[in-house]
Every structure is written in C-alpha cells, then in structure tokens.
Coordinates of C-alpha atoms and ligand atoms in Angstrom, one line a residue:
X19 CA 122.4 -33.5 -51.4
X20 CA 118.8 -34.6 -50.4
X21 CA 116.0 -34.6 -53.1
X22 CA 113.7 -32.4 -53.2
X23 CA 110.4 -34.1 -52.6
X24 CA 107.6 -33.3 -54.6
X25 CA 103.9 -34.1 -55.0
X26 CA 100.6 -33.6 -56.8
X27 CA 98.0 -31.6 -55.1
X28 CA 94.0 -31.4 -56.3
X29 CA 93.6 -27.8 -55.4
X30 CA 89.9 -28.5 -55.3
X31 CA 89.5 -30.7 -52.6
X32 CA 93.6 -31.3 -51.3
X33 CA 93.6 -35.0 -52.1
X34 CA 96.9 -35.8 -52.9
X35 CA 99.0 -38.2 -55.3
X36 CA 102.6 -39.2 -56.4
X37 CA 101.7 -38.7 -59.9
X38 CA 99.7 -36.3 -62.0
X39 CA 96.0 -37.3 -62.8
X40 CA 93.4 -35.4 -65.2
X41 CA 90.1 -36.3 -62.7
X42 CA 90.8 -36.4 -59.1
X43 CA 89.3 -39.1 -57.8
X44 CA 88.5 -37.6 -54.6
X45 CA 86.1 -35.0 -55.5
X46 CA 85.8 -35.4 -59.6
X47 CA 86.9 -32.3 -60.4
X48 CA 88.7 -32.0 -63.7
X49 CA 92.5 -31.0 -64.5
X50 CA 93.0 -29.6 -60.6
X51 CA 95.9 -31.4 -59.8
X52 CA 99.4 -29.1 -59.4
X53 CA 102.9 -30.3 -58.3
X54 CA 104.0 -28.6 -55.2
X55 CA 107.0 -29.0 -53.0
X56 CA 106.6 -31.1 -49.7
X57 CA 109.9 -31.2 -48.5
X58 CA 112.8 -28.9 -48.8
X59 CA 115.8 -30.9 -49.2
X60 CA 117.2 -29.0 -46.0
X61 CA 114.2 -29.3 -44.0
X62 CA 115.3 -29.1 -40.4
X63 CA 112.7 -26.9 -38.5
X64 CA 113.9 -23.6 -38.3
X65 CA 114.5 -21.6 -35.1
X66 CA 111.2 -20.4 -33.6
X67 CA 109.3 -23.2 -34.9
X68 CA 106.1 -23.9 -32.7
X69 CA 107.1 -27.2 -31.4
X70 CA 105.1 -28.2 -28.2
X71 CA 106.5 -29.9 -25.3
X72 CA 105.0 -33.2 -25.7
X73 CA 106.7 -33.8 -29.7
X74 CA 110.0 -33.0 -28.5
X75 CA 112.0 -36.0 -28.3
X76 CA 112.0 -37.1 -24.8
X77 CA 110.0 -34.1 -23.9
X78 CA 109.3 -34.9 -20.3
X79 CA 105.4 -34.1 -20.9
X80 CA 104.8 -37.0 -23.4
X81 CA 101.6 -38.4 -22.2
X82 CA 100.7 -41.7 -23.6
X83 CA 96.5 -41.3 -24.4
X84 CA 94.6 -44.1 -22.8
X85 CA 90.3 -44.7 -23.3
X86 CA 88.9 -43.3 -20.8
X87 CA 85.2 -44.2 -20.0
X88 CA 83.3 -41.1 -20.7
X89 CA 81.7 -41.0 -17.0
X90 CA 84.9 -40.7 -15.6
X91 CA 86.1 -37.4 -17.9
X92 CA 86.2 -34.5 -16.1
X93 CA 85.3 -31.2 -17.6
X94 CA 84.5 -27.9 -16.8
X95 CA 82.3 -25.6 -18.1
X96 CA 84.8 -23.9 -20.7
X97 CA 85.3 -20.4 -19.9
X98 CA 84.2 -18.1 -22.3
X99 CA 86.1 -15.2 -23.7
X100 CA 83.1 -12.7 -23.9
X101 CA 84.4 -10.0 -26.9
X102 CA 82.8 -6.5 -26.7
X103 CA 81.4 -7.6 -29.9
X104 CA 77.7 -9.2 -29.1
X105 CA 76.7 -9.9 -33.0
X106 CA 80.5 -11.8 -33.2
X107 CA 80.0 -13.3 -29.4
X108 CA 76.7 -14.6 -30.7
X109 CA 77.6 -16.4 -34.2
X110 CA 80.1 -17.8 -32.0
X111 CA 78.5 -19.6 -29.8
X112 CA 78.2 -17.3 -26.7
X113 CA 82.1 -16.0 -27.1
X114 CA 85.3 -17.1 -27.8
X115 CA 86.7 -20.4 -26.9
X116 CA 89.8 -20.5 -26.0
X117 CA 92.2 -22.3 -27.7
X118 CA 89.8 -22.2 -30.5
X119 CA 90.7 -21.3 -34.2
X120 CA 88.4 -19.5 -36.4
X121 CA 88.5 -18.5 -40.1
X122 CA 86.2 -16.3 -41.5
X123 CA 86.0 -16.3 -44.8
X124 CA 84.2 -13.5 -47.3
X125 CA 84.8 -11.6 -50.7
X126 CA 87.3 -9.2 -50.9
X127 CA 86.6 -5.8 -50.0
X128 CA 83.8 -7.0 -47.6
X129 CA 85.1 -5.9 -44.3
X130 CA 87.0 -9.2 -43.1
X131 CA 90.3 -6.8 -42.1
X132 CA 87.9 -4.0 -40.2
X133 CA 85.8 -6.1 -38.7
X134 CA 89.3 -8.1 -37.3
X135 CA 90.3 -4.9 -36.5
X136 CA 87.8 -3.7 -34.6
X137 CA 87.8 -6.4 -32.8
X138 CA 91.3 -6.7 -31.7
X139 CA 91.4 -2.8 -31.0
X140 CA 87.9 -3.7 -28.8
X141 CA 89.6 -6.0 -26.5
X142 CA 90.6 -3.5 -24.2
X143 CA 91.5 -6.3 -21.4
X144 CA 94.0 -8.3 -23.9
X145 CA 97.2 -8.2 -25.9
X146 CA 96.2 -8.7 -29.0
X147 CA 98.9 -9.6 -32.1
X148 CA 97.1 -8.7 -35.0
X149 CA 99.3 -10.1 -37.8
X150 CA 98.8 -8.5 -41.4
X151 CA 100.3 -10.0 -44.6
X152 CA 98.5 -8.2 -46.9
X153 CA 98.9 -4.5 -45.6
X154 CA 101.3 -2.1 -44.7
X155 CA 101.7 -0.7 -40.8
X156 CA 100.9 2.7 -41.9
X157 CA 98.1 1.2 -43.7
X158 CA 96.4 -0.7 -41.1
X159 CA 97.3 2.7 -38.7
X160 CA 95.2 4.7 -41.1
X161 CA 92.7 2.4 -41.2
X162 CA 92.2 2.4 -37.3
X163 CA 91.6 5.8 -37.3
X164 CA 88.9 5.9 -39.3
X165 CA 87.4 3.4 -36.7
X166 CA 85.3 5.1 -34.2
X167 CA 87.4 3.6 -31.0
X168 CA 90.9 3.2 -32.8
X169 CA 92.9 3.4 -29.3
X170 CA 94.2 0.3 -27.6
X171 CA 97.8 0.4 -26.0
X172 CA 97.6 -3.6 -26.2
X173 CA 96.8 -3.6 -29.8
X174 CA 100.1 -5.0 -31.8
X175 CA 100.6 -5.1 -35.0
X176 CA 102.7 -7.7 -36.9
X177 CA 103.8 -7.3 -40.9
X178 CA 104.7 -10.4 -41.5
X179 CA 104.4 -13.5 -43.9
X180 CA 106.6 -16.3 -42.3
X181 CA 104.8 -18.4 -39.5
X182 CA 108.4 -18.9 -38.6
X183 CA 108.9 -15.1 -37.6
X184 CA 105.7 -15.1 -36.4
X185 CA 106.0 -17.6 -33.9
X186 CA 109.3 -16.2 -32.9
X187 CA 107.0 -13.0 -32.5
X188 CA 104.9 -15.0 -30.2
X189 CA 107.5 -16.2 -28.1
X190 CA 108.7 -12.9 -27.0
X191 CA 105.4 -11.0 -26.5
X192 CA 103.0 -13.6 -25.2
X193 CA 99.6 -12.6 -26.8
X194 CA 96.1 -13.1 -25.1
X195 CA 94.5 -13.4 -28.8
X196 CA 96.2 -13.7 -32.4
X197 CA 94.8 -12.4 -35.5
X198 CA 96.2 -13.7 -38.8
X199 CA 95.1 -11.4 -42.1
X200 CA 95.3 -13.6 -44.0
X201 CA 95.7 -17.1 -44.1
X202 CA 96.4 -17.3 -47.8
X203 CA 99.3 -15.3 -47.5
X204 CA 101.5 -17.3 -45.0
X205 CA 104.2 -19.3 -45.9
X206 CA 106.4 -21.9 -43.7
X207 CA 109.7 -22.8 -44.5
X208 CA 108.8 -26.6 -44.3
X209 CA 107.4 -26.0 -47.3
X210 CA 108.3 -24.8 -50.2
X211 CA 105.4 -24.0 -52.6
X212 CA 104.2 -20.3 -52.9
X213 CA 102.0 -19.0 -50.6
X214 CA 98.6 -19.8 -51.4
X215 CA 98.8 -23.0 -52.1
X216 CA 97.6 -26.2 -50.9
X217 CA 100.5 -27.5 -48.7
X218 CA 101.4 -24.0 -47.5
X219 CA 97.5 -23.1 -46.6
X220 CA 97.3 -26.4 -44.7
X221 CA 100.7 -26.7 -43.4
X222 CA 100.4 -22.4 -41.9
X223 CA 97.1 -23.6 -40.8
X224 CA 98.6 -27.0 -39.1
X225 CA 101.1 -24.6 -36.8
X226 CA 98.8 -22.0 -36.0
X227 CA 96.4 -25.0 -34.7
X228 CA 99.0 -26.7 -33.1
X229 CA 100.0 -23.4 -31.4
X230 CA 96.5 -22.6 -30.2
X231 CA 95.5 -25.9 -28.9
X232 CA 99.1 -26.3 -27.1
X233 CA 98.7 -22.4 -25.6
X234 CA 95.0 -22.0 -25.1
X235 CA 95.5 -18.5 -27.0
X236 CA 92.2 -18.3 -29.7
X237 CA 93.4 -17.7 -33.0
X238 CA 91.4 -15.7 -35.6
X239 CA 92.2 -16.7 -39.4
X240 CA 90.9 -14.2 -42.4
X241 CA 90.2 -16.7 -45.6
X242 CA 89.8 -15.4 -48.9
X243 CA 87.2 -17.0 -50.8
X244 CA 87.4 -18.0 -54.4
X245 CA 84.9 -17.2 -57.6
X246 CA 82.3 -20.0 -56.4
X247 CA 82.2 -19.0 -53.4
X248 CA 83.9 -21.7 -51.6
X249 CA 86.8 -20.6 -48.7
X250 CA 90.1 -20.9 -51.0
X251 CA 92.4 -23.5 -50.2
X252 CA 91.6 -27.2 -49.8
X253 CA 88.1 -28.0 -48.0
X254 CA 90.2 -29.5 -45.2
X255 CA 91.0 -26.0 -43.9
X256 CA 87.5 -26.2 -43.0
X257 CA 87.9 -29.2 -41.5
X258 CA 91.1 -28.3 -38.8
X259 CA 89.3 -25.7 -37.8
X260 CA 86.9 -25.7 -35.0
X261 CA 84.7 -22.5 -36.5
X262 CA 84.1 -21.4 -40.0
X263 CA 82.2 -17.7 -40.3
X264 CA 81.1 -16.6 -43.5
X265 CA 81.3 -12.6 -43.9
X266 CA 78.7 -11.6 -46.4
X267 CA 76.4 -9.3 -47.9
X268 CA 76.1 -6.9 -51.1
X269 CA 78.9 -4.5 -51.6
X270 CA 76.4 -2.1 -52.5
X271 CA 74.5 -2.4 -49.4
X272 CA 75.7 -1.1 -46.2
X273 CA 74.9 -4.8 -44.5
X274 CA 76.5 -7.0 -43.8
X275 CA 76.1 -10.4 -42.5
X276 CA 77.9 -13.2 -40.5
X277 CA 76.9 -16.5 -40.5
X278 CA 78.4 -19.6 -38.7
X279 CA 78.8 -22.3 -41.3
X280 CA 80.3 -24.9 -38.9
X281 CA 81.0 -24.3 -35.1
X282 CA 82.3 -27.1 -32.5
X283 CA 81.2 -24.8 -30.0
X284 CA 77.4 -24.0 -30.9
X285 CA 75.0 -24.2 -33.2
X286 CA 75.4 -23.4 -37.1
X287 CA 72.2 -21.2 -37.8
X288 CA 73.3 -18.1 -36.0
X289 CA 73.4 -15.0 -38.1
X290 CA 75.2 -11.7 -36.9
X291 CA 74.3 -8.4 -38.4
X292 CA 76.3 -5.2 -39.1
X293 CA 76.0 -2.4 -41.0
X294 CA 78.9 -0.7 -42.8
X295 CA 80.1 2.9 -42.6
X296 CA 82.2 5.5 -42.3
X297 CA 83.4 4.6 -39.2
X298 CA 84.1 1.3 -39.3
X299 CA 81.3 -1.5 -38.9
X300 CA 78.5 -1.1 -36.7
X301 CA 76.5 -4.0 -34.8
X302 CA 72.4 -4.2 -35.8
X303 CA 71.1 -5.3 -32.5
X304 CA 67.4 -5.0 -34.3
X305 CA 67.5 -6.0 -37.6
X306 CA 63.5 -6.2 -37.7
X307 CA 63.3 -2.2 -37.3
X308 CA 65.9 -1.7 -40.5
X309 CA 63.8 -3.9 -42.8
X310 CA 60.9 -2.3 -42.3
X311 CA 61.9 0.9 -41.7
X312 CA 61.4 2.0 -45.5
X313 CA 57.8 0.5 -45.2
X314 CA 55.0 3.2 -47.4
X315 CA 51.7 1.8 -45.8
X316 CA 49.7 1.6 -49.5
X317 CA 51.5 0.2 -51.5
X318 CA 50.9 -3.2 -53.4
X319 CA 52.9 -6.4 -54.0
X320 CA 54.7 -6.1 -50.4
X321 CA 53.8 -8.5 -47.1
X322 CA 56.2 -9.2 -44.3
X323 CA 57.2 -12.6 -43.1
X324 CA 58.1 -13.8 -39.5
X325 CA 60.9 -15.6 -40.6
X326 CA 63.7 -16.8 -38.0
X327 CA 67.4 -16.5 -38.3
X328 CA 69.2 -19.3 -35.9
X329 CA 67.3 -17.9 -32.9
X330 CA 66.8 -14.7 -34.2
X331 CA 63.0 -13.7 -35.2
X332 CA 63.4 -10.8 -38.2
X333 CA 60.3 -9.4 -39.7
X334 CA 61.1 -9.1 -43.2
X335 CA 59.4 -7.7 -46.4
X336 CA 58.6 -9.5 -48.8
X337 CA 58.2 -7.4 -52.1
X338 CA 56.5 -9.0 -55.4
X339 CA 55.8 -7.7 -59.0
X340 CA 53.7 -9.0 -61.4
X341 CA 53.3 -8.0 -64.9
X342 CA 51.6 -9.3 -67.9
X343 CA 54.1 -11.0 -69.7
X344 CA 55.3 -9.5 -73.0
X345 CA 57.5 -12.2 -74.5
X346 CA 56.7 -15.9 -75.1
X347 CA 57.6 -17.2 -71.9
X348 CA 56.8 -15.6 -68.5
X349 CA 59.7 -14.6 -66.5
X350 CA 60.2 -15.8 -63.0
X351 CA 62.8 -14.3 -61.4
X352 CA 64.0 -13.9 -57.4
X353 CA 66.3 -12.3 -55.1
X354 CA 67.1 -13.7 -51.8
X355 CA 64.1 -16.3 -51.8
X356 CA 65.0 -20.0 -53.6
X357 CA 63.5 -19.8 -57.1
X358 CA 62.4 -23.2 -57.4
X359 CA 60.4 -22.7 -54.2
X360 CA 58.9 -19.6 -56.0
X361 CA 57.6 -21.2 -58.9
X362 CA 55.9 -23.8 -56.6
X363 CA 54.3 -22.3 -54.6
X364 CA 53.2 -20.0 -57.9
X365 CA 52.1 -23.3 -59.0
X366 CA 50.0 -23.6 -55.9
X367 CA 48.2 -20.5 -56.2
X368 CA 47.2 -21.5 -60.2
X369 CA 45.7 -24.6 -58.5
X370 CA 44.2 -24.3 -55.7
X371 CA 43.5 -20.2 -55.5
X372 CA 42.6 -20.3 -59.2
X373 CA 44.6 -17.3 -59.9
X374 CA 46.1 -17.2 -63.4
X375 CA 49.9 -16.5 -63.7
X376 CA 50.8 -18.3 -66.6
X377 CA 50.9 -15.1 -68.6
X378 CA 52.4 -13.2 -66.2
X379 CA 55.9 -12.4 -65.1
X380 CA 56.8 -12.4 -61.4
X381 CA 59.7 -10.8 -59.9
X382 CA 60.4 -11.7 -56.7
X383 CA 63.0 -9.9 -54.0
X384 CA 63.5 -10.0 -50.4
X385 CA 64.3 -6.2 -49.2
X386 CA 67.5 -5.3 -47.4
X387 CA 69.6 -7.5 -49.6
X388 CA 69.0 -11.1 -46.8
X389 CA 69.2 -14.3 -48.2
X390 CA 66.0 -16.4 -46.5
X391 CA 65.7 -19.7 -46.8
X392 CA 62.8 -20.3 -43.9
X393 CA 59.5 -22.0 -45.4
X394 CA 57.5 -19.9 -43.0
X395 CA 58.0 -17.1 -45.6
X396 CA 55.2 -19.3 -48.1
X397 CA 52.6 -17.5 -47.1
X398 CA 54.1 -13.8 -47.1
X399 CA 55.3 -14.8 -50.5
X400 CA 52.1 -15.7 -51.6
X401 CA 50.5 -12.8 -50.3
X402 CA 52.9 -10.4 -51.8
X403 CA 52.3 -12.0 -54.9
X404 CA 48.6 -11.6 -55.0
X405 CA 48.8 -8.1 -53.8
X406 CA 50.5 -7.3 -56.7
X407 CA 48.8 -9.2 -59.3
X408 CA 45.3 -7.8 -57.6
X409 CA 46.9 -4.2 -57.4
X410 CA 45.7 -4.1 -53.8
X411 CA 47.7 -3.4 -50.8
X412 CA 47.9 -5.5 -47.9
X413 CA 47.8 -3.4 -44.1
X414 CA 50.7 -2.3 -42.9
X415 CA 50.6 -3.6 -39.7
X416 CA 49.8 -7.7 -40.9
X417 CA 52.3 -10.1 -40.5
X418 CA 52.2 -13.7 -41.8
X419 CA 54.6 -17.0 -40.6
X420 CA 53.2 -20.3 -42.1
X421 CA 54.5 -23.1 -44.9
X422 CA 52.4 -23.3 -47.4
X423 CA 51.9 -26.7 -48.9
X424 CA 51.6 -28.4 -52.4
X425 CA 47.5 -28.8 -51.4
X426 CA 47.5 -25.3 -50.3
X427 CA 47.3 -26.2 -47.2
X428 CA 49.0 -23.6 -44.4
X429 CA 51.3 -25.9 -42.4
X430 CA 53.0 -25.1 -38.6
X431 CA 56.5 -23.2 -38.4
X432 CA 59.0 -24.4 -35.7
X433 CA 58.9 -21.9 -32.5
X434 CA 56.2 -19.7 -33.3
X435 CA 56.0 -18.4 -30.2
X436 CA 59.1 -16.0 -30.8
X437 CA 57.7 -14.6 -34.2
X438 CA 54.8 -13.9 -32.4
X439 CA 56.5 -11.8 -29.4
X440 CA 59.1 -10.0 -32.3
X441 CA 55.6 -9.2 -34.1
X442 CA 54.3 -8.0 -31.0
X443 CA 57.0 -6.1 -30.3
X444 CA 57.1 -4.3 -33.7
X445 CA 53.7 -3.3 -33.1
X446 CA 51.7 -5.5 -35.6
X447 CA 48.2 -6.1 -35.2
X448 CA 47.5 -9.2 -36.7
X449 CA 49.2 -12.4 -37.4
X450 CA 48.3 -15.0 -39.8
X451 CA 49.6 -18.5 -39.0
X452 CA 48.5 -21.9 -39.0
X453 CA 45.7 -23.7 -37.2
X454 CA 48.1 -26.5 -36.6
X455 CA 50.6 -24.2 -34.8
X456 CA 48.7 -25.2 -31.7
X457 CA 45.3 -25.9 -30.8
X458 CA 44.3 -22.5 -28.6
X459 CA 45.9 -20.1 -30.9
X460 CA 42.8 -17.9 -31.1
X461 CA 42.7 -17.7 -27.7
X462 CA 45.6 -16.5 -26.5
X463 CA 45.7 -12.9 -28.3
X464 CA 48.4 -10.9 -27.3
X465 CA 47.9 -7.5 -26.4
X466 CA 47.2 -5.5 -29.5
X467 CA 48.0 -8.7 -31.7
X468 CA 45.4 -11.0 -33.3
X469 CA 45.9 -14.2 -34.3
X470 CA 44.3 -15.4 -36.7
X471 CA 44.6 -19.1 -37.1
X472 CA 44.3 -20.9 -40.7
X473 CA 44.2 -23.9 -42.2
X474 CA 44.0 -23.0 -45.8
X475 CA 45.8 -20.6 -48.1
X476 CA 42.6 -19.1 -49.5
X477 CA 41.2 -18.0 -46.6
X478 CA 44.6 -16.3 -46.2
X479 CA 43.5 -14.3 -49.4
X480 CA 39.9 -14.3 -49.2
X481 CA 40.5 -12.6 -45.8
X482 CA 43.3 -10.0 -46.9
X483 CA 41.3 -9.0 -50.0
X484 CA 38.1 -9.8 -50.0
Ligands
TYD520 P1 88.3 -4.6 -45.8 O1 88.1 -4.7 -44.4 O2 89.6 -4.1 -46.3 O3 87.8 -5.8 -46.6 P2 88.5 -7.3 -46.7 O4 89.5 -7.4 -45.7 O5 87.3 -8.2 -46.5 O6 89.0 -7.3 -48.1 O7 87.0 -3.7 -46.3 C1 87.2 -2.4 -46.6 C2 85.9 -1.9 -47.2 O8 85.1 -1.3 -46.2 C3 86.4 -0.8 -48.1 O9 85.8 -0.9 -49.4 C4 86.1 0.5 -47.4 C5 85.0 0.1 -46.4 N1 85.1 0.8 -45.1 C6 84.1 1.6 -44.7 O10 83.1 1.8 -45.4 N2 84.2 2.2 -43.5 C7 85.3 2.1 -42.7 O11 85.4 2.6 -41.6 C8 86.4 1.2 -43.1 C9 87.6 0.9 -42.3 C10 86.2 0.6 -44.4
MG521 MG1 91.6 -7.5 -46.0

C-alpha cells in the first residue's frame, strides 16, 4: 500500500515544512505549525472532479502560453454582471465579474448567509446554486421567508460539504452564479485533513477557482474570520482570490458595513452600507441622512465632519466629552476615531489654542457605530472637543473638512469639492475648510452654503465661539 503523505502546516500564514518547527519562519508566529494529510494513499481524483479541458492528458485544448507584446493583447471591456444589489455592485467594483471569486469574510452572526441569500434569491435573471454547509434546507427555507422578496424559481439550494458532490452538482445543473456558505466547511477528497484546515481551505478554494476561471461562472465564498480578526485559513486564501469583502459592523447596531479589502477589479476604498432588520438586510443609499438623523440642535461636545468613504462623501458626527479628571491620570479614550491621532491633535490644541486638557478626561466616539480613518475629520474633532470642554454648542447646520496639523495649521483634504456638494445637499450653511483647498474658495459660495476658508485652527475656534 502507498504511504500516506503527511506535512506540517503554519496555520498562521500556510507556509509549509517536512518537519515540525516551534517559530515559523515565514511569518514568526510561535507554536502554529500542525501535521495535516497531503495525500491520501489512494488519491486518484474522484468522479466529478473539476478537471478542465486543457489538464487532461492530451486534452486537445492544451494551449502552450507564449509572451505576447502587450499592444497586441486584445481585450474587451469585461461585461459586467450588474446584481440588483447597488451597495454590493458598488464595493465590487461596478458588479460582478465573471469568472471572478469572492470571499467575504465577517464575524459570526453578522449577516454573511442573509446577505448571500438575498442576493442569490435577487437574481431573478440567473440560476443560482447556493451551496450551504453549515445549515439545514428547512433552515435556509425558513430563513428566506423572513426575507422581504424570498421567491425565486431559479434559486437552488445545495446541502453539501464535499466539493466532489458539488461539482458533480454543477455538472448536471449548469449554474449562472455559485454561492458557497462556507468555505471553512468544505472538504475534498484529495485531502484528507478535517475540514477547516489549511490544505482543505486552500485545496476547496484551488477547485472552486479553477472551476470559475475554466467556466466564467462568479463564485461567491463566505469566510469565517478568526478572534483577531483576520479571514481564517491561511493568508493565501486571500491571495487566490480576486476580491476580499469584509462584512462588518456592531452586533448591537442595526448597520452594517461592507468594505472591499482587496479587489482585482476596482478600487479598495469602497464602503457599502446596510442596515439590518426584520426582513432581511436593507441597502442605505444615504448614509449622511442616518447619522445625523438623531442630531438635537443645542447640545455641546458634538461637530460633524465631511469625511469621505472610497468615493462616498458621509457627514458624520463627531461627539466629544470632556470631564475634569478625577483619578491621577486623565483618561483618553475613543470609538471609531484612531486614538493616537486623538491625543495629538489634543496635544495641538494645549499648544497652540492654549486650552488646558491635561486635567481633563476626553472621551471620544464617532456616532452610528463607523470606523473613520479620514484626517479631514481633525478639525471636527477638535471642535467637538472644545464645544465640550467650553460647554458651548456649535450650530447645527456647520460642517467642517480640514487636517489639522502639528503647527495648528488647517491643511487641504483630497476632493473637496464632493464634501462640499453632500454638505450642500444636506442643507448646511456653512463649511469650514482650508485656505489651501484652492485659491477662490470664498468666492464660489454655493447656494445657501458659506465657505469659510482658513488657515489656522484658532480662527476655527475663535470663529465658532467667540
Ligand atoms: P447570519 O446571516 O446567519 O450570519 P452569518 O452567516 O454571518 O453568521 O446572520 C443572522 C443574524 O441576522 C441573526 O442574528 C438574525 C439576524 N437577522 C435579522 O435581524 N433579520 C433577518 O431578516 C434575518 C434573516 C436575520
Ligand atoms: Mg452563516
């Protein structure tokens, strides 16, 4: 009989070795390193195997690859699958690709199976073989009819675990799209190590791959993600695919927020928003309108930021607290907004605004649960701060957009132009940005919005509290 062939696995970062080592040399990562089963000692591929033409021995489409000078490539514009879906379309990259394969990844109990759901059951157009390892038929039935449009005749459902069935599955019903839910609990025969682990993840996600590049069917892939937040599975998952979304949000909020992490199709810094409820996920077309929406006019420690979101504009609030400090040290603490960057620029307005925090705490939060990371939210920051410390409230209808810097200087954000036109759209009346966001700032008011143009921070404050 055969061996069986084995191997050692990091299941940090999927290096592999013929022995076992303590600190994978790959990524450093201590004691990571598990023996899993490569090779069955019967490994002949089994019946229903995705094996494309051009690997079969003597297949007659083998086509040898030649360089090619890249004038002479031919391409077309590649088609879009357009799903009804316009948050999903847009993290995407303007729709599906076809023969793309995308995982999304997110914390259990997110919404990674409804949102799939909806989606397949959306596609009205398509047969779509949604493919569930972890639930039940009867489960998944139930679970489309709490969805608001849980009809779709071309909507199959699949419980299965083997890619080997799967494919079989395939064969015989010829879907448009392919769901898989999820990738963590596939298993091929090739291999022999449990599901969920590194040469089964890679090896389910090498077919599936293989399949949709071959067939020019999109494949979706649900990830699970692991404590530290990282997709679960080796970081080359990540790697053969050609789209990573990252489901997230607060389980305690109702939104909920997808984010491209690596596209080959589009750019990384789009954000889609949904909200959460009863029946089934619904798409925030305006996010601006939500955040603000629980805005009381007089009330202190709160200024809203232009902030921008890939190449989304979304007005946001900023809300601030600060307190005399009644321990020792002062707190400093921040939700949604880096907390290094707080405590610089709270270092900024010691120095140059001569405002004295060092025996105050500051608490920090960004409202509808978002994480920012957009330096044009300095100066809304520092507002917020000194409404709160000042107990004075700051207009309900002022918006600001402009980096502050280490001289307290207020330095020019990247496309202003849309925060100004979402501002203007949200009704705001005045806008505080940057002199150096263009040289006739002043001049081109908007109808019903002033600009008010700045160079320093302190004229910021000196203007929005006297
Ligand atoms: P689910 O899609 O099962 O999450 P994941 O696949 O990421 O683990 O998420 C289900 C959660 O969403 C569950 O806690 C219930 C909630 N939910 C609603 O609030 N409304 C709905 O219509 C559905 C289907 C689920
Ligand atoms: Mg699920």
């Amino acid at each position: 009989m055969a061996k069986v062939r084995t191997m050692f696995f990091c299941q940090s970062c999927g290096a592999q070795s013929a022995k076992w080592i303590g600190r994978c040399p790959s990524c450093g990562e201590w004691n990571t390193y598990v023996e899993e089963v490569i090779e069955k000692a019967d490994a002949t591929p089994a019946a229903g195997t995705w094996k494309p033409a051009s690997t079969v021995p003597g297949g007659s489409t083998k086509r040898v690859a030649k360089p090619t000078r890249l004038a002479e490539i031919q391409h077309e514009d590649e088609p879009r699958i357009l799903t009804p879906d316009a948050e999903l379309n847009r993290v995407l990259g303007g729709g599906l690709v076809p023969g793309s394969i995308v995982l999304i990844g997110g914390e259990p109990g997110i919404g990674k199976s409804t949102l799939m759901l909806q989606i397949a059951l959306a596609l009205k157009q398509m047969k779509v073989l949604y493919v569930s390892g972890e639930e039940s038929e009867a489960q998944i039935k139930m679970r489309a009819e709490r969805l608001a449009d849980g009809q779709h005749p071309g909507c199959y459902i699949l419980t299965e675990t083997s890619t080997q069935n799967i494919f079989r599955q395939i064969d015989q019903m010829q879907p448009n799209i392919v769901v898989i839910d999820s990738i963590q609990t596939m298993h091929s025969t090739l291999v022999e190590s449990g599901a969920g682990s590194v040469s089964q993840v890679r090896e389910c996600t090498a077919e599936f791959l293989k399949y949709a590049k071959e067939t020019g069917v999109p494949v979706l892939l649900i990830g699970h993600i692991t404590k530290d937040g990282a997709i679960a599975g080796p970081k080359i998952l990540e790697h053969m695919v050609d789209t990573v979304l990252q489901f997230e949000g607060d389980r305690h909020l109702s939104y909920r927020i997808l984010r491209t992490i690596k596209n080959r199709f589009g750019s990384t810094s789009e954000l889609g928003i949904y909200e959460m409820q009863g029946t089934g996920l619904r798409q925030v077309s305006n996010p601006s309108e939500i955040l603000l929406s629980q805005r009381a006019e007089s009330l202190s420690g709160m200024a809203i930021g232009a902030t921008l979101e890939g190449n989304r504009p979304l007005l946001v609030e900023v809300q601030a607290l600060v307190t005399p400090a009644t321990y020792g040290t002062p707190q400093r603490s921040s939700t949604g907004f880096d907390a290094k960057r707080l405590q610089m620029l709270l270092a900024v307005l010691e120095k140059r605004a001569g405002l004295r925090l060092g025996q105050h705490d500051v608490f920090l939060n960004i409202a509808g649960g978002l994480r920012l990371d957009d330096p044009a939210l300095d100066a809304a920051v520092c507002a917020a701060v000194v409404s709160s410390l000042n107990d004075l409230p700051i207009a309900g209808d002022v918006c600001l957009a402009a980096e502050v810097g280490l001289s307290g200087e207020m330095r020019a954000v990247p496309r202003l132009e849309q925060r100004l036109a979402e501002a203007q759209k949200l009704g705001f009346r005045e806008m505080y940005v940057s002199q150096f966001n263009g040289r006739n700032l002043a001049e081109q008011d908007r109808a019903g919005l002033r600009i008010q143009a700045v160079s320093r921070l302190d004229e910021v404050l000196q203007s929005l509290f006297g």
